[in-house]
């Protein structure tokens, strides 16, 4: 069914003590999920996971204090969905950066209480006149979010068009860290990357990734799990993935943070993006009727070893 008002959404898809539809920040309709393991929220605009917090952890996802919660605007933090192009549009700079999936209103397809106390929400987005103006292809997206002690986010892209097409995209996850200058990301040693802050030069990662300046990299041809080691918060966030050949790592550092209207000047210290992506040379081509599954599996543990 097409999205209705909050009472109707609750009557149709609510689950007592697990799933409630509410007006979230900026009055954007939002799914609020609670179960024995964790809490999470997802706005219907963008199918945007805004928060995920296991009961024994600090918030896993980061959202800016300056984030905009407005119809048609992207939200700075959480997990925006990037589709059908990653970064600037390849030929038309007037089109929105990172595509349009993050700013469209998605439909609720279903909710369920799963095995082992998990809770699942399924959201969908199909092409419309509005999306075809930006990108002519026909598609059906389904986003399956499973909340337990681990957060699983699976984006299924189905080509409902009559011809093959190619897309890029990402689950653009922003993580909370204690101090980005102290963290280390492991899992990318030996991986080639495009350095977006150095004229897209191709480089190779040596050892773990640490941060002392603006960092914006597309690691290519990697299906590795990444671990964010965070000594300040004394925890490790593991980002495992499926159907993803690229990992994008981003921190805007000082100057870029100042230049972004929806990003506090000092907030770069408390966040890092590790994105489950298919970008640049890892673009996905789908035959008519074919589908691709892009999945991030996010687990936080109190462990800095
Ligand atoms: C990252 C890109 O994925 O997203 C960066 O690699 C970009 O180049 C960042 O600055 C944020 O993008 P946006 O459109 O949300 O400001």
Coordinates of C-alpha atoms and ligand atoms in Angstrom, one line a residue:
X1 CA 0.0 0.0 0.0
X2 CA 1.1 3.6 -0.5
X3 CA 2.2 5.3 2.7
X4 CA -0.6 6.6 4.7
X5 CA -0.8 8.5 7.9
X6 CA 0.9 7.5 11.1
X7 CA -2.1 5.8 12.7
X8 CA -2.8 3.7 9.6
X9 CA 0.9 2.7 9.3
X10 CA 0.8 1.6 13.0
X11 CA -2.5 -0.3 12.4
X12 CA -1.1 -2.0 9.3
X13 CA 2.6 -2.5 10.1
X14 CA 3.1 -1.8 13.9
X15 CA 4.2 -4.7 16.1
X16 CA 3.5 -4.3 19.8
X17 CA 6.6 -3.4 21.8
X18 CA 8.8 -3.7 18.7
X19 CA 7.7 -1.5 15.8
X20 CA 6.0 1.9 16.1
X21 CA 5.6 4.6 13.4
X22 CA 6.1 8.1 14.7
X23 CA 6.8 11.6 13.5
X24 CA 10.5 11.9 13.8
X25 CA 12.8 15.0 13.7
X26 CA 11.4 17.6 11.3
X27 CA 8.1 15.7 11.4
X28 CA 9.6 13.1 8.9
X29 CA 7.7 9.8 9.3
X30 CA 10.0 7.3 11.0
X31 CA 10.0 3.7 12.1
X32 CA 11.1 3.2 15.7
X33 CA 12.3 -0.3 16.5
X34 CA 12.9 -1.7 19.9
X35 CA 13.7 -5.3 20.9
X36 CA 15.5 -7.2 23.6
X37 CA 18.9 -6.5 21.9
X38 CA 18.8 -3.0 20.5
X39 CA 17.0 0.2 19.3
X40 CA 17.0 1.7 15.9
X41 CA 15.1 4.3 13.9
X42 CA 14.6 4.6 10.1
X43 CA 13.0 7.6 8.3
X44 CA 10.8 6.7 5.4
X45 CA 12.4 9.5 3.5
X46 CA 15.5 7.9 2.0
X47 CA 14.9 4.6 3.9
X48 CA 17.5 6.3 6.0
X49 CA 18.7 4.4 9.1
X50 CA 19.2 7.2 11.6
X51 CA 20.2 5.3 14.7
X52 CA 21.3 1.9 15.9
X53 CA 22.2 1.2 19.5
X54 CA 22.5 -2.2 21.1
X55 CA 21.5 -1.9 24.7
X56 CA 25.0 -2.5 26.0
X57 CA 26.7 0.0 23.6
X58 CA 26.9 3.7 22.9
X59 CA 25.2 4.8 19.7
X60 CA 26.9 3.0 16.7
X61 CA 25.8 5.5 14.0
X62 CA 26.7 9.1 14.0
X63 CA 24.3 12.0 13.1
X64 CA 25.4 15.6 13.0
X65 CA 23.9 18.1 15.5
X66 CA 23.5 20.3 12.5
X67 CA 21.7 17.7 10.3
X68 CA 18.8 19.0 8.3
X69 CA 15.5 17.1 8.6
X70 CA 13.6 18.5 5.7
X71 CA 11.5 17.0 2.9
X72 CA 13.7 16.3 -0.1
X73 CA 17.0 17.0 1.7
X74 CA 19.7 14.5 2.6
X75 CA 20.4 13.8 6.3
X76 CA 24.0 14.2 7.5
X77 CA 24.7 10.9 9.3
X78 CA 23.2 7.5 9.9
X79 CA 23.1 5.4 6.7
X80 CA 22.0 7.3 3.6
X81 CA 21.4 5.1 0.6
X82 CA 23.4 6.1 -2.5
X83 CA 21.8 5.1 -5.8
X84 CA 21.9 5.0 -8.8
X85 CA 25.2 6.9 -9.0
X86 CA 28.0 7.3 -6.4
X87 CA 29.4 10.9 -6.1
X88 CA 28.7 13.5 -8.7
X89 CA 26.7 12.4 -11.7
X90 CA 29.2 11.2 -14.3
X91 CA 28.1 13.6 -17.0
X92 CA 25.6 16.2 -15.6
X93 CA 26.8 18.2 -12.6
X94 CA 23.3 19.7 -12.1
X95 CA 22.0 16.4 -10.9
X96 CA 22.2 15.6 -7.2
X97 CA 25.4 14.1 -5.8
X98 CA 25.0 10.5 -4.8
X99 CA 21.8 10.0 -6.8
X100 CA 18.2 10.3 -5.5
X101 CA 17.4 7.3 -3.4
X102 CA 18.4 9.1 -0.2
X103 CA 15.9 11.9 -0.7
X104 CA 12.8 10.0 -2.1
X105 CA 10.0 8.8 0.2
X106 CA 10.1 5.0 0.4
X107 CA 7.0 2.7 0.9
X108 CA 6.7 0.3 3.8
X109 CA 6.5 -3.2 2.3
X110 CA 6.3 -5.2 5.5
X111 CA 7.5 -5.7 9.1
X112 CA 8.1 -8.9 11.1
X113 CA 9.5 -10.1 14.4
X114 CA 12.2 -12.6 13.5
X115 CA 14.0 -15.5 15.0
X116 CA 16.2 -14.9 18.1
X117 CA 14.5 -11.6 19.0
X118 CA 15.3 -9.7 15.8
X119 CA 13.0 -7.2 14.2
X120 CA 12.8 -6.7 10.4
X121 CA 11.5 -3.8 8.3
X122 CA 11.2 -3.9 4.5
X123 CA 10.9 -0.7 2.5
X124 CA 10.6 -0.2 -1.3
X125 CA 11.2 2.4 -4.0
X126 CA 10.2 2.1 -7.6
X127 CA 10.9 4.4 -10.5
X128 CA 8.4 7.3 -11.0
X129 CA 8.1 10.2 -13.3
X130 CA 10.3 12.1 -10.9
X131 CA 13.1 9.5 -10.8
X132 CA 12.9 9.0 -14.6
X133 CA 13.6 12.7 -15.1
X134 CA 16.9 12.2 -13.3
X135 CA 17.6 8.7 -14.5
X136 CA 15.5 7.1 -17.3
X137 CA 15.8 3.5 -16.1
X138 CA 13.1 1.3 -14.5
X139 CA 14.0 -0.3 -11.2
X140 CA 12.5 -1.8 -8.1
X141 CA 14.5 -1.3 -4.9
X142 CA 13.9 -3.3 -1.7
X143 CA 15.7 -2.5 1.5
X144 CA 15.6 -5.1 4.2
X145 CA 16.8 -3.9 7.6
X146 CA 17.2 -6.4 10.4
X147 CA 17.8 -5.1 13.9
X148 CA 19.3 -7.4 16.6
X149 CA 22.6 -7.2 18.4
X150 CA 23.9 -6.8 14.9
X151 CA 22.4 -4.4 12.3
X152 CA 21.9 -5.9 8.8
X153 CA 21.0 -3.7 5.9
X154 CA 20.4 -5.3 2.6
X155 CA 19.6 -3.3 -0.6
X156 CA 18.1 -5.4 -3.4
X157 CA 18.3 -3.6 -6.8
X158 CA 16.0 -5.2 -9.5
X159 CA 16.2 -4.2 -13.1
X160 CA 12.6 -4.0 -14.2
X161 CA 13.6 -2.3 -17.5
X162 CA 13.8 -3.9 -20.9
X163 CA 17.5 -3.2 -21.4
X164 CA 20.6 -3.8 -19.3
X165 CA 22.0 -0.8 -17.3
X166 CA 24.8 0.0 -15.0
X167 CA 24.6 1.7 -11.6
X168 CA 26.9 2.6 -8.7
X169 CA 25.9 3.0 -5.1
X170 CA 26.6 2.6 -1.4
X171 CA 25.2 2.1 2.0
X172 CA 26.9 5.3 3.2
X173 CA 27.3 4.5 6.9
X174 CA 28.5 7.1 9.3
X175 CA 30.0 5.7 12.6
X176 CA 30.4 7.3 16.0
X177 CA 34.0 7.2 17.2
X178 CA 35.6 8.6 20.3
X179 CA 38.4 10.5 18.5
X180 CA 39.1 9.9 14.8
X181 CA 42.8 10.8 15.4
X182 CA 43.1 7.7 17.5
X183 CA 41.2 5.1 15.5
X184 CA 42.6 2.5 13.2
X185 CA 40.7 0.8 10.4
X186 CA 42.0 -2.7 9.7
X187 CA 41.1 -4.9 6.7
X188 CA 42.4 -2.8 3.8
X189 CA 46.1 -3.6 3.9
X190 CA 47.4 -4.1 0.3
X191 CA 44.2 -2.8 -1.3
X192 CA 44.4 -0.3 -4.2
X193 CA 42.4 2.9 -3.8
X194 CA 41.5 6.1 -5.7
X195 CA 42.5 9.1 -3.6
X196 CA 39.8 11.7 -4.0
X197 CA 41.8 14.3 -2.1
X198 CA 44.8 13.8 -4.4
X199 CA 43.3 14.1 -8.0
X200 CA 42.0 10.5 -7.9
X201 CA 45.5 9.1 -8.0
X202 CA 45.6 5.3 -7.7
X203 CA 47.5 4.3 -4.5
X204 CA 47.9 1.2 -2.4
X205 CA 47.1 0.9 1.3
X206 CA 50.0 -0.2 3.5
X207 CA 49.0 -1.5 6.9
X208 CA 46.1 -0.1 8.9
X209 CA 44.4 3.2 8.0
X210 CA 44.8 6.1 10.5
X211 CA 43.6 9.7 10.2
X212 CA 45.5 13.0 10.4
X213 CA 43.9 15.0 7.5
X214 CA 41.0 15.0 5.1
X215 CA 40.4 11.4 3.9
X216 CA 38.2 10.5 1.0
X217 CA 39.1 7.2 -0.7
X218 CA 37.4 4.6 -2.8
X219 CA 39.1 1.2 -2.1
X220 CA 38.5 -1.0 -5.1
X221 CA 38.0 -4.7 -5.7
X222 CA 37.8 -5.6 -2.0
X223 CA 35.2 -7.7 -0.2
X224 CA 37.1 -7.6 3.1
X225 CA 35.5 -7.0 6.4
X226 CA 36.7 -3.8 8.0
X227 CA 37.2 -3.3 11.7
X228 CA 37.2 0.2 13.2
X229 CA 39.4 0.0 16.4
X230 CA 38.4 2.8 18.7
X231 CA 40.6 3.1 21.9
X232 CA 38.8 6.2 23.2
X233 CA 35.4 4.4 23.3
X234 CA 37.1 1.1 24.0
X235 CA 35.2 -0.7 21.3
X236 CA 35.5 -2.2 17.8
X237 CA 32.9 -1.7 15.1
X238 CA 33.0 -4.5 12.5
X239 CA 31.6 -3.8 9.0
X240 CA 31.2 -7.0 7.0
X241 CA 29.7 -7.0 3.6
X242 CA 28.3 -8.9 0.7
X243 CA 27.7 -7.9 -2.9
X244 CA 30.1 -5.0 -2.5
X245 CA 33.4 -4.6 -4.3
X246 CA 34.3 -1.1 -3.1
X247 CA 34.8 0.3 0.4
X248 CA 34.7 4.1 0.7
X249 CA 36.3 5.8 3.7
X250 CA 35.6 9.4 4.4
X251 CA 36.4 12.0 7.0
X252 CA 36.1 15.7 6.0
X253 CA 38.6 17.0 8.6
X254 CA 38.8 20.7 9.5
X255 CA 38.3 22.8 6.4
X256 CA 35.7 20.7 4.7
X257 CA 33.7 20.3 7.9
X258 CA 33.7 24.1 8.2
X259 CA 32.5 24.4 4.6
X260 CA 29.5 22.0 5.0
X261 CA 26.4 23.8 6.4
X262 CA 25.1 20.7 8.0
X263 CA 28.3 19.6 9.7
X264 CA 29.6 21.2 13.0
X265 CA 33.1 22.6 12.8
X266 CA 34.6 20.1 15.3
X267 CA 32.3 17.2 14.6
X268 CA 34.8 15.5 12.3
X269 CA 36.6 14.3 15.4
X270 CA 33.7 12.1 16.4
X271 CA 32.8 10.3 13.1
X272 CA 34.1 8.2 10.3
X273 CA 32.4 6.9 7.2
X274 CA 33.1 3.3 6.1
X275 CA 30.8 2.7 3.2
X276 CA 29.7 -0.6 1.7
X277 CA 29.8 0.4 -1.9
X278 CA 30.1 -0.4 -5.6
X279 CA 31.7 2.6 -7.1
X280 CA 34.0 3.7 -10.0
X281 CA 35.4 0.6 -11.7
X282 CA 33.2 -1.6 -9.5
X283 CA 29.9 -0.4 -11.1
X284 CA 27.3 -3.1 -11.3
X285 CA 25.6 -4.0 -14.6
X286 CA 22.2 -5.7 -14.4
X287 CA 20.5 -7.5 -17.2
X288 CA 16.7 -7.1 -17.6
X289 CA 15.0 -9.0 -14.8
X290 CA 18.3 -9.5 -12.9
X291 CA 18.9 -8.3 -9.3
X292 CA 21.8 -7.4 -7.1
X293 CA 22.1 -7.6 -3.3
X294 CA 24.3 -5.2 -1.5
X295 CA 24.5 -5.9 2.2
X296 CA 26.2 -4.4 5.2
X297 CA 26.5 -6.3 8.5
X298 CA 27.5 -4.0 11.4
X299 CA 28.5 -5.2 14.8
X300 CA 29.9 -3.2 17.8
X301 CA 31.8 -5.0 20.5
X302 CA 33.5 -3.7 23.6
X303 CA 36.9 -4.9 22.6
X304 CA 40.0 -2.9 21.6
X305 CA 42.5 -5.7 21.2
Ligands
LIG1 C1 31.5 10.4 0.4 C2 32.3 10.9 -0.8 O1 31.0 9.1 0.1 O2 30.4 11.2 0.7 C3 32.8 12.3 -0.5 O3 33.4 10.0 -1.1 C4 31.6 13.2 -0.1 O4 33.4 12.9 -1.6 C5 30.8 12.5 1.1 O5 32.1 14.5 0.3 C6 29.6 13.3 1.5 O6 28.7 13.5 0.5 P1 27.4 14.4 0.6 O7 26.8 14.5 -0.7 O8 26.5 13.6 1.6 O9 27.9 15.7 1.2

